[in-house]
Coordinates of C-alpha atoms in Angstrom, one line a residue:
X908 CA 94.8 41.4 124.6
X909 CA 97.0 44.2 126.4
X910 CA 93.4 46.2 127.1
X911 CA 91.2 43.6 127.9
X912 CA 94.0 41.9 130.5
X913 CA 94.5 45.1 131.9
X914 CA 90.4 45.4 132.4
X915 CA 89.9 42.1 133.7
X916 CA 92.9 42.4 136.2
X917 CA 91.5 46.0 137.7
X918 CA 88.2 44.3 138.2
X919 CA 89.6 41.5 140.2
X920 CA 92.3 42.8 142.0
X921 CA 89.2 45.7 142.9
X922 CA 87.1 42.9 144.1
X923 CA 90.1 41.9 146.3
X924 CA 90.7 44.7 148.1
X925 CA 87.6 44.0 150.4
X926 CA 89.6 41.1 151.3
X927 CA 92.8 42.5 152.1
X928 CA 91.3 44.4 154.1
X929 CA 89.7 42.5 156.1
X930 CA 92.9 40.3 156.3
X931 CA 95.0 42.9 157.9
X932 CA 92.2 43.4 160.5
X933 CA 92.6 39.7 161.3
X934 CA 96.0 39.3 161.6
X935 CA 95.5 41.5 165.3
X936 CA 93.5 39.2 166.2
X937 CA 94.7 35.7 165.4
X938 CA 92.8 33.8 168.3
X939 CA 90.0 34.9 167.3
X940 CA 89.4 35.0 164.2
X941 CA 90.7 31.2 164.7
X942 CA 88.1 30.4 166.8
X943 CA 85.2 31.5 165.0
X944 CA 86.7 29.9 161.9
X945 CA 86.1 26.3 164.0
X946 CA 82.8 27.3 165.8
X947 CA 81.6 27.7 162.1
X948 CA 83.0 24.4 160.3
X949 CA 82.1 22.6 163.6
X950 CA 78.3 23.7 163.3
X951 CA 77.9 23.8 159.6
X952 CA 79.0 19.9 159.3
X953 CA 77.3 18.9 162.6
X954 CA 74.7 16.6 160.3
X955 CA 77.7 15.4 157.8
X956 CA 78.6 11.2 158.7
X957 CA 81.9 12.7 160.6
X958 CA 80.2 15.3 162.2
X959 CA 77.9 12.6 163.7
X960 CA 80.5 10.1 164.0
X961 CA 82.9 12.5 166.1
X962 CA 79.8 14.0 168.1
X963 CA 80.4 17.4 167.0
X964 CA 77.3 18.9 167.9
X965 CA 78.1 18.3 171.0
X966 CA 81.7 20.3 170.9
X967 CA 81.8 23.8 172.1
X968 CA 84.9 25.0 172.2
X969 CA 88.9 24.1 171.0
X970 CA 89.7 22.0 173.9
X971 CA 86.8 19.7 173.2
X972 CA 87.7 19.5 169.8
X973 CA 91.0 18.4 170.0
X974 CA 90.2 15.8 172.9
X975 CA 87.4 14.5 170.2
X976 CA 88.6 14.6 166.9
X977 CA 92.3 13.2 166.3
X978 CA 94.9 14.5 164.1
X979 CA 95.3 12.1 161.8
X980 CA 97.3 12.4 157.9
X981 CA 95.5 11.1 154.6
X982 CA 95.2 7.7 155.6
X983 CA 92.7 8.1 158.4
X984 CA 90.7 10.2 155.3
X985 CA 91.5 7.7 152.7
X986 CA 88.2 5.2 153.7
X987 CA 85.7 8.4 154.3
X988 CA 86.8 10.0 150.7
X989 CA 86.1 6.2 149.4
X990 CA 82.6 6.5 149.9
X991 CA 82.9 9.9 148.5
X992 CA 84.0 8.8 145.0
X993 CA 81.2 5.4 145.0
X994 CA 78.7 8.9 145.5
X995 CA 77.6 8.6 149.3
X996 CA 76.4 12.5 150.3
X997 CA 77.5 14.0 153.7
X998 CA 80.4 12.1 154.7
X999 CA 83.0 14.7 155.2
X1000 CA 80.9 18.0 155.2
X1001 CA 77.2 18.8 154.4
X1002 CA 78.7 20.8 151.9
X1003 CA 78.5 18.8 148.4
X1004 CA 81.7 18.0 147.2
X1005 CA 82.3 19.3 143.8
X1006 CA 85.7 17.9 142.8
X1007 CA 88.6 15.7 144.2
X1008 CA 91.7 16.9 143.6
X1009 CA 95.0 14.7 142.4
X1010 CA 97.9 15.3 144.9
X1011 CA 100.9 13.0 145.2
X1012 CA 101.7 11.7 148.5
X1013 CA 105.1 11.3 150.2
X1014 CA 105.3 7.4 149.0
X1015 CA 103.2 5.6 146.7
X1016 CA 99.7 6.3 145.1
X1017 CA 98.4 9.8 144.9
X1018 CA 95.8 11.7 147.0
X1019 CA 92.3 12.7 146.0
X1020 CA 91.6 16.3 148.2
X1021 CA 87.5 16.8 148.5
X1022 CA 87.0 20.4 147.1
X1023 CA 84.0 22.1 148.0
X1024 CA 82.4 25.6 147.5
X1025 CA 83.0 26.1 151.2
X1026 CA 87.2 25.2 150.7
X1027 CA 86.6 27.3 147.6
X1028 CA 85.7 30.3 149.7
X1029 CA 88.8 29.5 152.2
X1030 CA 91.3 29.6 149.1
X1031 CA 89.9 32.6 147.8
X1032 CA 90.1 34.5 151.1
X1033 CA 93.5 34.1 150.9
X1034 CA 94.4 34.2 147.1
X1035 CA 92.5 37.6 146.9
X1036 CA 95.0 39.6 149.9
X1037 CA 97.8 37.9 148.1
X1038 CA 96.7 39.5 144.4
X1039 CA 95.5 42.8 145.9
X1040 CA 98.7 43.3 148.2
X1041 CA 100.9 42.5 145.1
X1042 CA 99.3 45.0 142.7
X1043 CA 99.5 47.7 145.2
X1044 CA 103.2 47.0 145.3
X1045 CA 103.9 46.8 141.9
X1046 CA 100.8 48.2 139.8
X1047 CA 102.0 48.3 136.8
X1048 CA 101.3 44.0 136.8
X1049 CA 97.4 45.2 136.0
X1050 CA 98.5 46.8 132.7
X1051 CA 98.8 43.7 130.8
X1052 CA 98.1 39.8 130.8
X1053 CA 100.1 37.4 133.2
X1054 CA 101.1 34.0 132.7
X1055 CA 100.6 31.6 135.2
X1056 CA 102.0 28.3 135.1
X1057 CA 100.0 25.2 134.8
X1058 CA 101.3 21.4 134.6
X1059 CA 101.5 20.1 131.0
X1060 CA 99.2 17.3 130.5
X1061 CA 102.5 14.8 129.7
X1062 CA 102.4 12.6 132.7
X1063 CA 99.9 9.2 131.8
X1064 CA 98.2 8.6 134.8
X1065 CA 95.3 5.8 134.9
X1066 CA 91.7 7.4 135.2
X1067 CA 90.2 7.4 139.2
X1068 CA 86.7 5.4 139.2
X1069 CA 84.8 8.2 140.7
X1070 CA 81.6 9.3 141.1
X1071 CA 82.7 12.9 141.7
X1072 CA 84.9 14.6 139.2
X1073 CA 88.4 14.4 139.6
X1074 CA 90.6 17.1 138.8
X1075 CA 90.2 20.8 137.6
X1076 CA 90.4 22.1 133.8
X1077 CA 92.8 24.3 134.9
X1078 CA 94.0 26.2 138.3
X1079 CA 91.7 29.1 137.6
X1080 CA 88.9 26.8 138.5
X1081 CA 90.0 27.1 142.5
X1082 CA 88.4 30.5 142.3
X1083 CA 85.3 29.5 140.9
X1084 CA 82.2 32.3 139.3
X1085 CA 83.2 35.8 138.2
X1086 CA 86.4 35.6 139.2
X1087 CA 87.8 32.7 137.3
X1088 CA 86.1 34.1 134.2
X1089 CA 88.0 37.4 135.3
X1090 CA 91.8 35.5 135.8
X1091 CA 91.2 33.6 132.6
X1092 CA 90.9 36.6 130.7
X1093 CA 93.7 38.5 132.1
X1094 CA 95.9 35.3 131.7
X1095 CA 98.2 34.0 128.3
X1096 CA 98.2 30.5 127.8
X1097 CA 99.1 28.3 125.5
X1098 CA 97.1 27.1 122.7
X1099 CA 96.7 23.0 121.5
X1100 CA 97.7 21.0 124.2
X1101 CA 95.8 17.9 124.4
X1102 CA 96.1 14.8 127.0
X1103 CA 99.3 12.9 126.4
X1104 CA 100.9 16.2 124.5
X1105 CA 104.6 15.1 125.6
X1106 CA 107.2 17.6 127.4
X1107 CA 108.4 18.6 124.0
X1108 CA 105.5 19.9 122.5
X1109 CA 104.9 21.8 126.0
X1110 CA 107.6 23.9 126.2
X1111 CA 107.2 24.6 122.2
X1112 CA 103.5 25.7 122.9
X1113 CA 104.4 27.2 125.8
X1114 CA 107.1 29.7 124.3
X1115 CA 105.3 30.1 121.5
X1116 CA 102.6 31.7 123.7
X1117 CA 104.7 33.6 125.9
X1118 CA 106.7 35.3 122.6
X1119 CA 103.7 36.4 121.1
X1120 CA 103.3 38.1 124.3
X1121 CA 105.1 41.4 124.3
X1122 CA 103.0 42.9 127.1
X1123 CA 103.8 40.5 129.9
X1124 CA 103.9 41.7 133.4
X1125 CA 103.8 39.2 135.6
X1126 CA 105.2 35.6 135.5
X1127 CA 103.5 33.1 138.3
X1128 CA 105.7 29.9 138.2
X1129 CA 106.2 27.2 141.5
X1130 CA 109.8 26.2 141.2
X1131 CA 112.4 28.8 139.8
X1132 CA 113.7 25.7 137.8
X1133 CA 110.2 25.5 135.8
X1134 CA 111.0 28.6 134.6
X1135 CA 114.9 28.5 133.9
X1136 CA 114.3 24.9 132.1
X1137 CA 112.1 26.6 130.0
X1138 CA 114.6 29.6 128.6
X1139 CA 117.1 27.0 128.1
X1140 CA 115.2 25.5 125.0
X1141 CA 115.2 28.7 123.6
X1142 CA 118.4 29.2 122.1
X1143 CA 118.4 25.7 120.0
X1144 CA 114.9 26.3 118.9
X1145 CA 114.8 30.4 118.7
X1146 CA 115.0 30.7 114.8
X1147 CA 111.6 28.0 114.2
X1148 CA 109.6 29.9 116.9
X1149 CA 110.4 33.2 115.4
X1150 CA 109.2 31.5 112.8
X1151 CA 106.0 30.6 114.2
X1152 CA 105.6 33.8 116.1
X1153 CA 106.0 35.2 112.2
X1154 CA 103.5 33.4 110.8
X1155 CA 100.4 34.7 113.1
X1156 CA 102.1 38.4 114.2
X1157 CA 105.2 39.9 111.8
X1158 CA 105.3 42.5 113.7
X1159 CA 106.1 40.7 116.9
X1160 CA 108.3 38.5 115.3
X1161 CA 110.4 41.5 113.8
X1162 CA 110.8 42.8 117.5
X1163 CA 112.2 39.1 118.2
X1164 CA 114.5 39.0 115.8
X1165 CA 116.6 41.7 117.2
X1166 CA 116.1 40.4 120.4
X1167 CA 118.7 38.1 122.1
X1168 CA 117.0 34.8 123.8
X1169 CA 120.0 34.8 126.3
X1170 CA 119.1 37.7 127.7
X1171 CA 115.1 37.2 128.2
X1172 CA 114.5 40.3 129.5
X1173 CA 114.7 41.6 125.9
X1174 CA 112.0 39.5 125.4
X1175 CA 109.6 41.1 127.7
X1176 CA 110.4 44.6 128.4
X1177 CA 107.4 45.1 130.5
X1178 CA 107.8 42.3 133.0
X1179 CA 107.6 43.5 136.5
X1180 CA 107.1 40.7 138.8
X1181 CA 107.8 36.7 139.1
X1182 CA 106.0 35.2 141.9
X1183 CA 108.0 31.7 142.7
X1184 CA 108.8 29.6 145.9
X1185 CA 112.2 31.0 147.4
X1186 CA 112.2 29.0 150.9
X1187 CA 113.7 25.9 151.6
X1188 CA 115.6 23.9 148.8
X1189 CA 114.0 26.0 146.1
X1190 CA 116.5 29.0 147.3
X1191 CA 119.2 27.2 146.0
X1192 CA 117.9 27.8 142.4
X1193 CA 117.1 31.5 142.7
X1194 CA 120.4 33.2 142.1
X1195 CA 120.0 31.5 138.0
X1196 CA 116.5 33.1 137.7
X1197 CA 118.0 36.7 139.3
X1198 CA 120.9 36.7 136.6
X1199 CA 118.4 35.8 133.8
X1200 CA 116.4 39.1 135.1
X1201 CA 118.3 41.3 136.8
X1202 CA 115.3 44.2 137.0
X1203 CA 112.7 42.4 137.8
X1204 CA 111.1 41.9 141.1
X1205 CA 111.0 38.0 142.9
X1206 CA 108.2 37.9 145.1
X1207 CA 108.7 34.5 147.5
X1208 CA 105.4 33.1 147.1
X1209 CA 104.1 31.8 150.2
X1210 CA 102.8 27.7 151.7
X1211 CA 100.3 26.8 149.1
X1212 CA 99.2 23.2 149.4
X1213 CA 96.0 21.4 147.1
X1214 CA 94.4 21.0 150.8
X1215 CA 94.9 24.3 152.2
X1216 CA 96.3 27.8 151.5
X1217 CA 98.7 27.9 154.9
X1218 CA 100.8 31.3 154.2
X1219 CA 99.9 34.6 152.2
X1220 CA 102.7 37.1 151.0
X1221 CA 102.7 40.6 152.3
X1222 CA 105.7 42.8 151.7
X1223 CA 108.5 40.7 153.3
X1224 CA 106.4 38.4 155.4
X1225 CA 104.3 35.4 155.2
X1226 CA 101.5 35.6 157.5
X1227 CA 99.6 32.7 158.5
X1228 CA 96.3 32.6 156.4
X1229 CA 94.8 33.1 159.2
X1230 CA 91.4 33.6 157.7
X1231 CA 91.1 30.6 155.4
X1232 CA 90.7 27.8 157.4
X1233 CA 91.6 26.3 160.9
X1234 CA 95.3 25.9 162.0
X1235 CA 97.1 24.0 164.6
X1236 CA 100.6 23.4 165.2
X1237 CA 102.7 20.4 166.2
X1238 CA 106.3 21.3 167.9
X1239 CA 109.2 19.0 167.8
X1240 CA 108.0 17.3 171.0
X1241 CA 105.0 16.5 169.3
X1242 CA 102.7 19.1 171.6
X1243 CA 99.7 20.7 169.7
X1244 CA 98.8 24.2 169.9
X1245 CA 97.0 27.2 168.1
X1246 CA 98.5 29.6 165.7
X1247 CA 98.5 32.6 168.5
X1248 CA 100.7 30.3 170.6
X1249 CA 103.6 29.8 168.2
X1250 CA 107.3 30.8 169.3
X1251 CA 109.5 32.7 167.4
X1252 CA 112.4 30.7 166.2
X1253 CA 110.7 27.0 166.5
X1254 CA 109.6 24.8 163.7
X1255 CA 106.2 23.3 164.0
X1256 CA 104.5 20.8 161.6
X1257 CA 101.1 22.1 160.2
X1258 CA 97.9 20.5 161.0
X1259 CA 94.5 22.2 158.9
X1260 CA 91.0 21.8 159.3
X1261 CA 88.7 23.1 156.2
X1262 CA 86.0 23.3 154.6
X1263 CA 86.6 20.5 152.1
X1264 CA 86.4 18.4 155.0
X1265 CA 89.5 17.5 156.3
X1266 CA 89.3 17.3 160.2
X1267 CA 92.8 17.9 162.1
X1268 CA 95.0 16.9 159.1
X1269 CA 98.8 16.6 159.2
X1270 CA 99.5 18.4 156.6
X1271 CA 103.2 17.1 156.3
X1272 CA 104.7 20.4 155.5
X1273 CA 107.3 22.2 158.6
X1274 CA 107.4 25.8 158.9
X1275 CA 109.4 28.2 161.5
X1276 CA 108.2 31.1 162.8
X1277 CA 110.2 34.5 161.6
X1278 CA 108.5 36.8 163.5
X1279 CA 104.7 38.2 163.4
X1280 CA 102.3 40.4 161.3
X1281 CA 100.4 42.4 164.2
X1282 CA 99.2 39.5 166.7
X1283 CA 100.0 36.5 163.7
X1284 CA 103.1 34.7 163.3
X1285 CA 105.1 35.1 160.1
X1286 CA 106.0 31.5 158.6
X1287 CA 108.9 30.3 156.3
X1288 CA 108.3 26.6 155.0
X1289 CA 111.7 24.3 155.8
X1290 CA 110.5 21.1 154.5
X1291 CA 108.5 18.4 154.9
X1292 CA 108.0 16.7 158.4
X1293 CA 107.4 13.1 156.9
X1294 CA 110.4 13.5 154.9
X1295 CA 112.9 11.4 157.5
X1296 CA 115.7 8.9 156.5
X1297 CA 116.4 5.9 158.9
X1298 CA 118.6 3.3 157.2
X1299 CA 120.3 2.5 160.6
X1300 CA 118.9 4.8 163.1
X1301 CA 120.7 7.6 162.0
X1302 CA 117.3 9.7 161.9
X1303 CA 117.7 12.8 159.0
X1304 CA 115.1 14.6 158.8
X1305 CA 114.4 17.0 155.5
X1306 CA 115.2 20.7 157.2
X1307 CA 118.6 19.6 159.2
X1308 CA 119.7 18.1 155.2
X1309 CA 118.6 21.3 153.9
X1310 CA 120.3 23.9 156.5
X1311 CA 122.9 21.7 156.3
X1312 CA 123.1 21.5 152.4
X1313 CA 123.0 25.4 152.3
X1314 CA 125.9 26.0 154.5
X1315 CA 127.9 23.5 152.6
X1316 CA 127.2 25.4 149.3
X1317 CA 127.5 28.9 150.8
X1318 CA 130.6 28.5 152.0
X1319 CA 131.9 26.4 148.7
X1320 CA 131.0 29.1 147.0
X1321 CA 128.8 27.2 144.7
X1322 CA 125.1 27.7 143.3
X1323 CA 123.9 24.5 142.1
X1324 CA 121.3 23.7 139.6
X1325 CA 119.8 20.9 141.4
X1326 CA 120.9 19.0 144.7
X1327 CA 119.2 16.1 146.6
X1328 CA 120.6 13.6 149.2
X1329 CA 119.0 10.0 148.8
X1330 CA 119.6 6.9 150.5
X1331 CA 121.8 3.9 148.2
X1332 CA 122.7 0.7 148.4
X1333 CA 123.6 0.3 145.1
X1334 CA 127.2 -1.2 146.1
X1335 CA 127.8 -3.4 149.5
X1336 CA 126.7 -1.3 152.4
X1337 CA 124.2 1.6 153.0
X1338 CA 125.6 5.1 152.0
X1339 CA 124.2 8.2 151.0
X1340 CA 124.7 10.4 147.7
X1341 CA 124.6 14.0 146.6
X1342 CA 122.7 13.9 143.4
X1343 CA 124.5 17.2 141.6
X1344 CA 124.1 19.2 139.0
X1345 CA 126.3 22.3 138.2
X1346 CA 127.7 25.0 140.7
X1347 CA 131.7 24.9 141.1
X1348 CA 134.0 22.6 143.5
X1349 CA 131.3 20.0 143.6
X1350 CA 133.7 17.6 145.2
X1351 CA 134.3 20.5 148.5
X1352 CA 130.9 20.3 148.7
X1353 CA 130.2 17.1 149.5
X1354 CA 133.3 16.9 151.3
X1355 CA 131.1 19.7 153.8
X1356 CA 128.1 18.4 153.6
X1357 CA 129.1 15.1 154.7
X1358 CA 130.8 17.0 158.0
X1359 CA 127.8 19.0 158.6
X1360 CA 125.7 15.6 158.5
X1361 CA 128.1 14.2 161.1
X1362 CA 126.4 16.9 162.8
X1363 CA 123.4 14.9 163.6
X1364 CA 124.8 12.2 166.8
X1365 CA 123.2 9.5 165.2
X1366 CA 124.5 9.9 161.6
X1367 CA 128.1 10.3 163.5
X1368 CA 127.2 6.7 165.3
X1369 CA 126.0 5.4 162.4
X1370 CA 129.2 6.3 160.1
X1371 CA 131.5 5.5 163.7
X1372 CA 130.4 1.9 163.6
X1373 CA 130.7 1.5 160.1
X1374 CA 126.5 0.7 159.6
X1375 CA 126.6 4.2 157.0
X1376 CA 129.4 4.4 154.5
X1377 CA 130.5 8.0 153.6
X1378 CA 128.6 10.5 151.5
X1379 CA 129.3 10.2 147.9
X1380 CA 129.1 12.4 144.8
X1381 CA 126.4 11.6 142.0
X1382 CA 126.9 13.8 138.8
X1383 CA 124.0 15.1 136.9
X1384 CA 125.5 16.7 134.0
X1385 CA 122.0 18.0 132.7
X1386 CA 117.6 17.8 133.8
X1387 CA 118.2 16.7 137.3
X1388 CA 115.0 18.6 137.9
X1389 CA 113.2 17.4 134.5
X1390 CA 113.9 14.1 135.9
X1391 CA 112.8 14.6 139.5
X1392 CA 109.9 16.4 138.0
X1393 CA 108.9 13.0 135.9
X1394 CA 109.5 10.8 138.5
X1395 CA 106.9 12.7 140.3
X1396 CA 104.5 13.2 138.1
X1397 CA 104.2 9.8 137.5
X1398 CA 103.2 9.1 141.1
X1399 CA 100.0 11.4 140.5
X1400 CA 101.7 14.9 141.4
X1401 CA 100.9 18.0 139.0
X1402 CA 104.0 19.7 137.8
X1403 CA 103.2 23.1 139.5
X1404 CA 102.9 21.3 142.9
X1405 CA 105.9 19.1 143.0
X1406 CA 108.2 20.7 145.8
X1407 CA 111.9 19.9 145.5
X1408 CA 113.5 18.3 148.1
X1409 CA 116.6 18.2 150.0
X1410 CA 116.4 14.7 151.2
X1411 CA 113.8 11.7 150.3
X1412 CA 113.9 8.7 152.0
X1413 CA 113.0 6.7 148.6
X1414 CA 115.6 4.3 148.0
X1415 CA 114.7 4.3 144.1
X1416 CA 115.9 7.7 143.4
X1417 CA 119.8 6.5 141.9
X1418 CA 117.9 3.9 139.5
X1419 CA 115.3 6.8 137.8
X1420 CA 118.7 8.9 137.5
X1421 CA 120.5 6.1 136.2
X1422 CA 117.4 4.7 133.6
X1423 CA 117.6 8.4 132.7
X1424 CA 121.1 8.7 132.0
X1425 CA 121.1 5.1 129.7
X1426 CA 118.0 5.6 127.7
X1427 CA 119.2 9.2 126.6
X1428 CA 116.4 10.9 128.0
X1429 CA 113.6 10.7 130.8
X1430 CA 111.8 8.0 130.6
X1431 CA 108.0 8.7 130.4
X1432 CA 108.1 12.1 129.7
X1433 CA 110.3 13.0 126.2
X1434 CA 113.4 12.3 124.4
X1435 CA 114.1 16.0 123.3
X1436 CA 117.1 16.4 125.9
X1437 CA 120.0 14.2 127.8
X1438 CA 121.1 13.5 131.3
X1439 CA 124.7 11.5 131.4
X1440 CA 125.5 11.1 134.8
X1441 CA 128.6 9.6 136.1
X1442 CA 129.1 7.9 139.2
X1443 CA 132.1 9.0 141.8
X1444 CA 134.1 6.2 143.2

């Protein structure tokens, strides 16, 4: 395995470097590459039933685009991707759509992306910089296999009636050809997971896999929290997978035995890299995964969406994928401009055009501008722009929650395992919680966060006139993530795309916690652990 992975990951990361290349060139000359990105898409789908719709063979430049086509989010799509699914040809591109992708949306019923080869040629100019700019950092990841995390096919979700396949095999298929064949092999995964496999039997497969594995170098998860929840089972379960490990390599399971599953960098001695999202709320969870591999590099993976690839690691930055597809940018005043026009310091929400044939879509995610790469800004995500909170008109929006969740724990000196503010009226009178779990002086914290929130004028009003009651604490003694994660999934989202959250406007969130807590387990999902949670008052 260790030879062959190594093999398979020179020849890809060697058919990257083209790309990288050509990426670095780009990012002096933002405006345009841009521009030829939308001169092509615009010409290529002139003959598609939106191209004709929106006149686009008449549109010469940006200007006329924008005055033309308007930027619209999944529910302007939602009609044109119906006549996709019932097998129409041509609606969104000329291109044939392959696949439609599952995505959850912000409320409700899932999204189904159009995936075509000409979006699959967008992600792979960006997913080859990213590989080929990590290996030359830390080579030694193309001596053996990787593991890259996958959702585990636990979630029952009702079958789309489509024409058009929905959904990949697995997240190699985004790369399509050679070079799926190529990640595949230089990949571990695990073995016998079938539809409706249940959480349980996916972290024992999972582990199982990853044990056997002694020459693991690089570890490709979303959420630190996938990863942590996962080391967790080990120590109840560690003598039955040595077990197992035993049974198909006693020589690996040997090494295990003197092996401490505590420390899982004894596990993998060879691990040199895990890539994992590290902006926004996900931060908070970082400092668990750093003490659980102290020499081991955290690369902060950049803005990966299943519509569009938006930001690409390099060193410290996160360039704008600025060869991928088209980009636009929506400041707080709701003005739109182009990538090279971006401010340093100012948050903008993300609007994409691409080859899959979505045409000025919000994508819904907010990123600020941290400085540039050459002529190309340098994005950090900070939430999501359609994740806003108005009970009374007190207006919070997902980044102030966040910035001001962070400051309450920094200076609480607390590093929590999960935290999420949600709306409740679960007793007489609208109030907010602080869903909690772990980190010290968890009552300080709240105590901060709610003055920070009293930041915002209209929360202050709000809480003034006695339309908000205070903040109050929500206990999750253990899988507040596990929980979030099922809740999720159940609305159509894939495991490795769920994005944790600061603040959802959902007023359902206390009940899922609370079902949780009274059935012993998380409903939907498995029975093999507990969340008791106890309400402050």
């Amino acid at each position: 395995m260790q030879t062959a992975a190594a093999i398979a990951n020179t020849l890809w990361v060697g058919s990257a470097l083209p790309a990288l290349t050509s990426f670095r060139h780009a990012l002096n000359h933002p405006a345009r590459t841009q521009e030829n990105i939308l001169r092509r898409l615009l010409a290529a789908n002139a003959a598609c039933a939106f191209g004709r719709a929106h006149g686009f063979h008449r549109l010469r430049n940006y200007a006329e685009f924008a005055r033309q086509v308007p930027a619209a989010d999944y529910a302007a799509f939602a009609p044109w991707i119906d006549r996709i699914r019932a097998g129409e040809p041509g609606v969104l591109t000329t291109d044939p759509v392959t696949h439609l992708i599952p995505t959850g949306g912000s409320t409700g019923a899932r999204k189904l992306i159009p995936f075509t080869a000409g979006l699959q040629a967008e992600f792979n100019r960006a997913i080859g910089p990213w590989m080929a700019g990590l290996a030359l950092r830390h080579p030694r990841i193309l001596g053996g296999p990787s593991y890259w995390a996958v959702s585990p096919p636990a979630f029952s979700i009702a079958p789309e009636t489509s024409s058009v396949p929905v959904g990949f095999a697995d997240d190699a298929s985004y790369l399509g050809g050679a070079r799926s064949r190529l990640v595949r092999a230089a990949m571990v995964a695990p073995d016998g997971l079938k539809p409706g496999s249940g959480m349980e039997e996916f972290r024992w497969q999972t582990l199982l896999c990853l044990l056997r594995c002694r020459e693991l170098r690089l570890i490709s998860v979303w959420h630190p929290s996938f990863l942590t929840l996962l080391l967790d089972y080990l120590p109840a379960h560690w003598a039955a997978l040595v077990e197992a490990v035993h049974r198909a390599e006693p020589a690996r399971a040997r090494e295990l035995e003197r092996a401490d599953p505590r420390q899982p960098e004894t596990l993998w001695p060879r691990l040199r890299v895990i890539s994992c999202w590290a902006a926004a709320h996900a931060g908070h969870a970082l400092p668990d995964l750093r003490r659980r591999f102290p020499n081991v590099s955290i690369q902060a993976k950049g803005l990966l969406a299943t519509e569009a690839f938006v930001t690409i690691p390099l060193g410290e930055n996160h360039p704008l994928a600025v060869r991928s597809h088209f980009f636009e940018f929506a400041d707080e005043a709701g003005a739109i401009g182009q990538a090279h026009e971006l401010e340093a310091g100012k948050t903008y929400g993300v609007i994409v055009t691409t080859g899959g044939g979505l045409w000025r879509y919000r994508l819904g995610d907010r990123v600020q501008v941290t400085g540039r790469v050459g002529q190309t800004p340098s994005l950090r995500f900070t939430g999501r722009a359609d994740d806003v909170s108005d009970l009374c008109g007190e207006k919070l929006s997902e980044s102030f929650v966040a910035t001001a969740m962070q400051e309450a724990f920094r200076s609480s000196g607390t590093e929590p395992r999960f935290a999420m503010v949600v709306p409740d009226k679960s007793s007489p009178g609208w109030r907010y919680r602080l869903l909690l779990e772990g980190g010290a002086n968890q009552e300080t914290v709240c105590n901060r966060l709610e003055a920070a929130l009293c930041g915002n004028p209209n929360y202050r009003l709000c809480r003034e006139l006695g339309q908000l009651r205070p903040l109050e604490l929500f206990q999750i003694e253990k899988s507040g993530y596990e929980i979030f994660a099922a809740h999720e999934g159940r609305r159509g989202c894939r495991l490795g795309e769920i994005k944790p959250r600061a603040l959802s406007p959902a007023t359902d969130w206390l009940s899922h916690f609370e079902r949780a807590g009274s059935l012993g387990g998380v409903d939907g999902v498995d029975g093999a652990f507990t969340a008791k949670l106890r309400r402050q008052n």
